[in-house]
Amino acid sequence: MNVHPLVRSADIGDAMSIQSLYRQLVDDEKVNVSEQQLQEIGDDSRAQLFVCEVDDTVCGTVLVSLCLDVMYGQQPFAVVENFVVDTACRGRGIGRTLFREAENFCRTRNASKIMLLSSISRESAHRFFEGVGFRTDFKRGFVKYRSQFD
């Protein structure tokens, strides 16, 4: 029995677990995690989809994408997306463990910064992000969804 969080790269066998976590993040039955998309992300050297397991059960996930940039030579920046820990597993260090791995991934690829967006109503998530070092006093995020630019 593994009671310590284990972070690893997601694989195609994690599709349903990740989909279930995403549906906790957004209440949308259209959320669909496909094995093909997991494979494509796994094959992309500029992206990493991590999952965190406890007792052989996936209980958290985070996607990190590196974006090419010209501002600092060949130094990319990173975007974190779809960070979620199962509601039944929160408060056990899983989120911090996931973010440590995300930061390690970014560090080894010399990313200049890590950015993320969080829904305005997720105040406990905001406190968590601030607790792992994210700041809100430097920049302001903006979002325009696909339906708004068709």
PDB file of C-alpha atoms in Angstrom:
ATOM      1  CA  MET A   1       0.000   0.000   0.000  1.00  0.00           C
ATOM      2  CA  ASN A   2       1.446   3.342  -1.122  1.00  0.00           C
ATOM      3  CA  VAL A   3       0.218   6.084   1.207  1.00  0.00           C
ATOM      4  CA  HIS A   4       2.691   8.632  -0.162  1.00  0.00           C
ATOM      5  CA  PRO A   5       1.734  10.593  -3.271  1.00  0.00           C
ATOM      6  CA  LEU A   6       3.483   9.298  -6.393  1.00  0.00           C
ATOM      7  CA  VAL A   7       3.683  11.680  -9.359  1.00  0.00           C
ATOM      8  CA  ARG A   8       4.231  10.277 -12.831  1.00  0.00           C
ATOM      9  CA  SER A   9       3.521  11.080 -16.461  1.00  0.00           C
ATOM     10  CA  ALA A  10      -0.020  10.291 -17.495  1.00  0.00           C
ATOM     11  CA  ASP A  11      -0.539   7.397 -19.861  1.00  0.00           C
ATOM     12  CA  ILE A  12      -3.464   6.288 -21.991  1.00  0.00           C
ATOM     13  CA  GLY A  13      -4.774   4.078 -19.200  1.00  0.00           C
ATOM     14  CA  ASP A  14      -5.449   7.213 -17.138  1.00  0.00           C
ATOM     15  CA  ALA A  15      -8.061   8.658 -19.513  1.00  0.00           C
ATOM     16  CA  MET A  16     -11.147   7.914 -17.431  1.00  0.00           C
ATOM     17  CA  SER A  17      -9.522   8.966 -14.143  1.00  0.00           C
ATOM     18  CA  ILE A  18      -8.396  12.282 -15.621  1.00  0.00           C
ATOM     19  CA  GLN A  19     -11.809  12.830 -17.195  1.00  0.00           C
ATOM     20  CA  SER A  20     -13.455  12.269 -13.814  1.00  0.00           C
ATOM     21  CA  LEU A  21     -11.119  14.808 -12.201  1.00  0.00           C
ATOM     22  CA  TYR A  22     -11.789  17.359 -14.955  1.00  0.00           C
ATOM     23  CA  ARG A  23     -15.517  16.968 -14.391  1.00  0.00           C
ATOM     24  CA  GLN A  24     -14.939  17.946 -10.769  1.00  0.00           C
ATOM     25  CA  LEU A  25     -13.159  21.039 -12.051  1.00  0.00           C
ATOM     26  CA  VAL A  26     -15.893  21.989 -14.535  1.00  0.00           C
ATOM     27  CA  ASP A  27     -19.425  20.646 -14.374  1.00  0.00           C
ATOM     28  CA  ASP A  28     -19.640  19.811 -18.075  1.00  0.00           C
ATOM     29  CA  GLU A  29     -20.636  16.439 -19.495  1.00  0.00           C
ATOM     30  CA  LYS A  30     -18.868  17.412 -22.750  1.00  0.00           C
ATOM     31  CA  VAL A  31     -15.486  16.971 -21.044  1.00  0.00           C
ATOM     32  CA  ASN A  32     -13.914  14.098 -22.963  1.00  0.00           C
ATOM     33  CA  VAL A  33     -10.368  12.881 -22.351  1.00  0.00           C
ATOM     34  CA  SER A  34      -9.312  10.608 -25.206  1.00  0.00           C
ATOM     35  CA  GLU A  35      -6.502   8.100 -25.239  1.00  0.00           C
ATOM     36  CA  GLN A  36      -5.336   9.612 -28.543  1.00  0.00           C
ATOM     37  CA  GLN A  37      -4.969  13.073 -27.009  1.00  0.00           C
ATOM     38  CA  LEU A  38      -3.114  11.625 -24.025  1.00  0.00           C
ATOM     39  CA  GLN A  39      -0.735   9.914 -26.448  1.00  0.00           C
ATOM     40  CA  GLU A  40      -0.185  13.153 -28.388  1.00  0.00           C
ATOM     41  CA  ILE A  41       0.614  15.044 -25.202  1.00  0.00           C
ATOM     42  CA  GLY A  42       2.908  12.232 -24.105  1.00  0.00           C
ATOM     43  CA  ASP A  43       4.780  12.468 -27.412  1.00  0.00           C
ATOM     44  CA  ASP A  44       5.163  16.274 -27.210  1.00  0.00           C
ATOM     45  CA  SER A  45       8.451  17.337 -25.601  1.00  0.00           C
ATOM     46  CA  ARG A  46       6.970  20.768 -24.806  1.00  0.00           C
ATOM     47  CA  ALA A  47       4.104  19.395 -22.722  1.00  0.00           C
ATOM     48  CA  GLN A  48       3.807  17.225 -19.672  1.00  0.00           C
ATOM     49  CA  LEU A  49       0.624  15.857 -18.173  1.00  0.00           C
ATOM     50  CA  PHE A  50       1.279  14.674 -14.651  1.00  0.00           C
ATOM     51  CA  VAL A  51      -0.954  12.519 -12.491  1.00  0.00           C
ATOM     52  CA  CYS A  52      -0.598  11.882  -8.799  1.00  0.00           C
ATOM     53  CA  GLU A  53      -1.476   8.501  -7.357  1.00  0.00           C
ATOM     54  CA  VAL A  54      -2.186   7.470  -3.799  1.00  0.00           C
ATOM     55  CA  ASP A  55      -2.804   3.776  -3.164  1.00  0.00           C
ATOM     56  CA  ASP A  56      -2.726   3.155  -6.939  1.00  0.00           C
ATOM     57  CA  THR A  57      -5.601   5.601  -7.496  1.00  0.00           C
ATOM     58  CA  VAL A  58      -5.181   8.747  -9.598  1.00  0.00           C
ATOM     59  CA  CYS A  59      -6.257  11.585  -7.335  1.00  0.00           C
ATOM     60  CA  GLY A  60      -4.735  14.648  -9.002  1.00  0.00           C
ATOM     61  CA  THR A  61      -3.482  15.972 -12.310  1.00  0.00           C
ATOM     62  CA  VAL A  62      -1.839  19.008 -13.864  1.00  0.00           C
ATOM     63  CA  LEU A  63      -0.917  19.894 -17.446  1.00  0.00           C
ATOM     64  CA  VAL A  64       2.220  21.951 -18.100  1.00  0.00           C
ATOM     65  CA  SER A  65       2.836  23.385 -21.567  1.00  0.00           C
ATOM     66  CA  LEU A  66       6.003  25.147 -22.628  1.00  0.00           C
ATOM     67  CA  CYS A  67       5.522  28.014 -25.058  1.00  0.00           C
ATOM     68  CA  LEU A  68       8.268  29.172 -27.370  1.00  0.00           C
ATOM     69  CA  ASP A  69       9.293  32.773 -26.834  1.00  0.00           C
ATOM     70  CA  VAL A  70      11.748  35.166 -28.453  1.00  0.00           C
ATOM     71  CA  MET A  71      12.068  37.649 -25.604  1.00  0.00           C
ATOM     72  CA  TYR A  72      14.854  35.776 -23.802  1.00  0.00           C
ATOM     73  CA  GLY A  73      16.557  33.921 -26.608  1.00  0.00           C
ATOM     74  CA  GLN A  74      15.530  30.304 -26.511  1.00  0.00           C
ATOM     75  CA  GLN A  75      14.001  30.449 -23.035  1.00  0.00           C
ATOM     76  CA  PRO A  76      10.344  29.321 -23.092  1.00  0.00           C
ATOM     77  CA  PHE A  77       7.620  30.220 -20.626  1.00  0.00           C
ATOM     78  CA  ALA A  78       5.206  27.715 -19.119  1.00  0.00           C
ATOM     79  CA  VAL A  79       1.447  27.619 -18.765  1.00  0.00           C
ATOM     80  CA  VAL A  80      -0.224  25.415 -16.169  1.00  0.00           C
ATOM     81  CA  GLU A  81      -3.717  24.266 -17.022  1.00  0.00           C
ATOM     82  CA  ASN A  82      -6.330  21.886 -15.654  1.00  0.00           C
ATOM     83  CA  PHE A  83      -4.852  21.521 -12.194  1.00  0.00           C
ATOM     84  CA  VAL A  84      -7.212  19.499 -10.041  1.00  0.00           C
ATOM     85  CA  VAL A  85      -7.053  17.307  -6.955  1.00  0.00           C
ATOM     86  CA  ASP A  86      -9.952  14.990  -6.178  1.00  0.00           C
ATOM     87  CA  THR A  87     -12.202  16.610  -3.589  1.00  0.00           C
ATOM     88  CA  ALA A  88     -11.900  13.501  -1.398  1.00  0.00           C
ATOM     89  CA  CYS A  89      -8.090  13.785  -1.386  1.00  0.00           C
ATOM     90  CA  ARG A  90      -7.532  17.477  -0.716  1.00  0.00           C
ATOM     91  CA  GLY A  91      -5.462  18.609   2.237  1.00  0.00           C
ATOM     92  CA  ARG A  92      -3.041  15.670   1.971  1.00  0.00           C
ATOM     93  CA  GLY A  93      -0.172  17.376   0.123  1.00  0.00           C
ATOM     94  CA  ILE A  94      -1.126  16.104  -3.320  1.00  0.00           C
ATOM     95  CA  GLY A  95      -1.416  19.556  -4.869  1.00  0.00           C
ATOM     96  CA  ARG A  96       1.956  20.647  -3.516  1.00  0.00           C
ATOM     97  CA  THR A  97       3.530  17.416  -4.726  1.00  0.00           C
ATOM     98  CA  LEU A  98       2.088  17.960  -8.218  1.00  0.00           C
ATOM     99  CA  PHE A  99       3.326  21.550  -8.321  1.00  0.00           C
ATOM    100  CA  ARG A 100       6.818  20.519  -7.253  1.00  0.00           C
ATOM    101  CA  GLU A 101       6.942  18.185 -10.246  1.00  0.00           C
ATOM    102  CA  ALA A 102       5.534  20.865 -12.540  1.00  0.00           C
ATOM    103  CA  GLU A 103       8.203  23.284 -11.322  1.00  0.00           C
ATOM    104  CA  ASN A 104      10.935  20.679 -11.781  1.00  0.00           C
ATOM    105  CA  PHE A 105       9.779  20.109 -15.368  1.00  0.00           C
ATOM    106  CA  CYS A 106       9.905  23.871 -16.015  1.00  0.00           C
ATOM    107  CA  ARG A 107      13.267  24.271 -14.292  1.00  0.00           C
ATOM    108  CA  THR A 108      14.913  21.515 -16.333  1.00  0.00           C
ATOM    109  CA  ARG A 109      13.681  23.220 -19.505  1.00  0.00           C
ATOM    110  CA  ASN A 110      14.825  26.660 -18.345  1.00  0.00           C
ATOM    111  CA  ALA A 111      11.359  28.247 -18.421  1.00  0.00           C
ATOM    112  CA  SER A 112      11.387  31.954 -17.606  1.00  0.00           C
ATOM    113  CA  LYS A 113       8.103  31.789 -15.668  1.00  0.00           C
ATOM    114  CA  ILE A 114       5.034  29.696 -14.973  1.00  0.00           C
ATOM    115  CA  MET A 115       1.601  31.205 -15.531  1.00  0.00           C
ATOM    116  CA  LEU A 116      -1.870  29.954 -14.749  1.00  0.00           C
ATOM    117  CA  LEU A 117      -5.452  31.120 -14.711  1.00  0.00           C
ATOM    118  CA  SER A 118      -8.015  30.193 -12.088  1.00  0.00           C
ATOM    119  CA  SER A 119     -11.769  30.724 -12.149  1.00  0.00           C
ATOM    120  CA  ILE A 120     -12.630  33.837 -10.200  1.00  0.00           C
ATOM    121  CA  SER A 121     -14.943  31.966  -7.814  1.00  0.00           C
ATOM    122  CA  ARG A 122     -12.351  29.370  -6.728  1.00  0.00           C
ATOM    123  CA  GLU A 123     -11.096  31.267  -3.705  1.00  0.00           C
ATOM    124  CA  SER A 124      -9.641  28.233  -1.928  1.00  0.00           C
ATOM    125  CA  ALA A 125      -7.677  27.418  -5.095  1.00  0.00           C
ATOM    126  CA  HIS A 126      -6.392  31.000  -5.156  1.00  0.00           C
ATOM    127  CA  ARG A 127      -5.121  30.636  -1.597  1.00  0.00           C
ATOM    128  CA  PHE A 128      -3.450  27.376  -2.575  1.00  0.00           C
ATOM    129  CA  PHE A 129      -1.741  28.964  -5.601  1.00  0.00           C
ATOM    130  CA  GLU A 130      -0.524  31.858  -3.479  1.00  0.00           C
ATOM    131  CA  GLY A 131       0.729  29.328  -0.928  1.00  0.00           C
ATOM    132  CA  VAL A 132       2.923  27.659  -3.551  1.00  0.00           C
ATOM    133  CA  GLY A 133       4.377  31.003  -4.601  1.00  0.00           C
ATOM    134  CA  PHE A 134       2.144  32.401  -7.335  1.00  0.00           C
ATOM    135  CA  ARG A 135       1.589  36.154  -7.237  1.00  0.00           C
ATOM    136  CA  THR A 136      -1.410  38.196  -8.276  1.00  0.00           C
ATOM    137  CA  ASP A 137       0.104  41.646  -8.001  1.00  0.00           C
ATOM    138  CA  PHE A 138       2.246  41.578 -11.177  1.00  0.00           C
ATOM    139  CA  LYS A 139      -0.121  40.714 -14.012  1.00  0.00           C
ATOM    140  CA  ARG A 140      -3.793  40.383 -14.850  1.00  0.00           C
ATOM    141  CA  GLY A 141      -5.179  37.461 -16.840  1.00  0.00           C
ATOM    142  CA  PHE A 142      -7.703  37.624 -19.651  1.00  0.00           C
ATOM    143  CA  VAL A 143      -9.622  34.827 -21.363  1.00  0.00           C
ATOM    144  CA  LYS A 144     -11.574  34.690 -24.601  1.00  0.00           C
ATOM    145  CA  TYR A 145     -13.268  31.369 -25.283  1.00  0.00           C
ATOM    146  CA  ARG A 146     -13.611  29.780 -28.706  1.00  0.00           C
ATOM    147  CA  SER A 147     -17.329  30.589 -28.884  1.00  0.00           C
ATOM    148  CA  GLN A 148     -16.411  34.272 -28.582  1.00  0.00           C
ATOM    149  CA  PHE A 149     -14.109  34.401 -31.594  1.00  0.00           C
ATOM    150  CA  ASP A 150     -15.952  32.326 -34.194  1.00  0.00           C
TER     151      ASP A 150
END
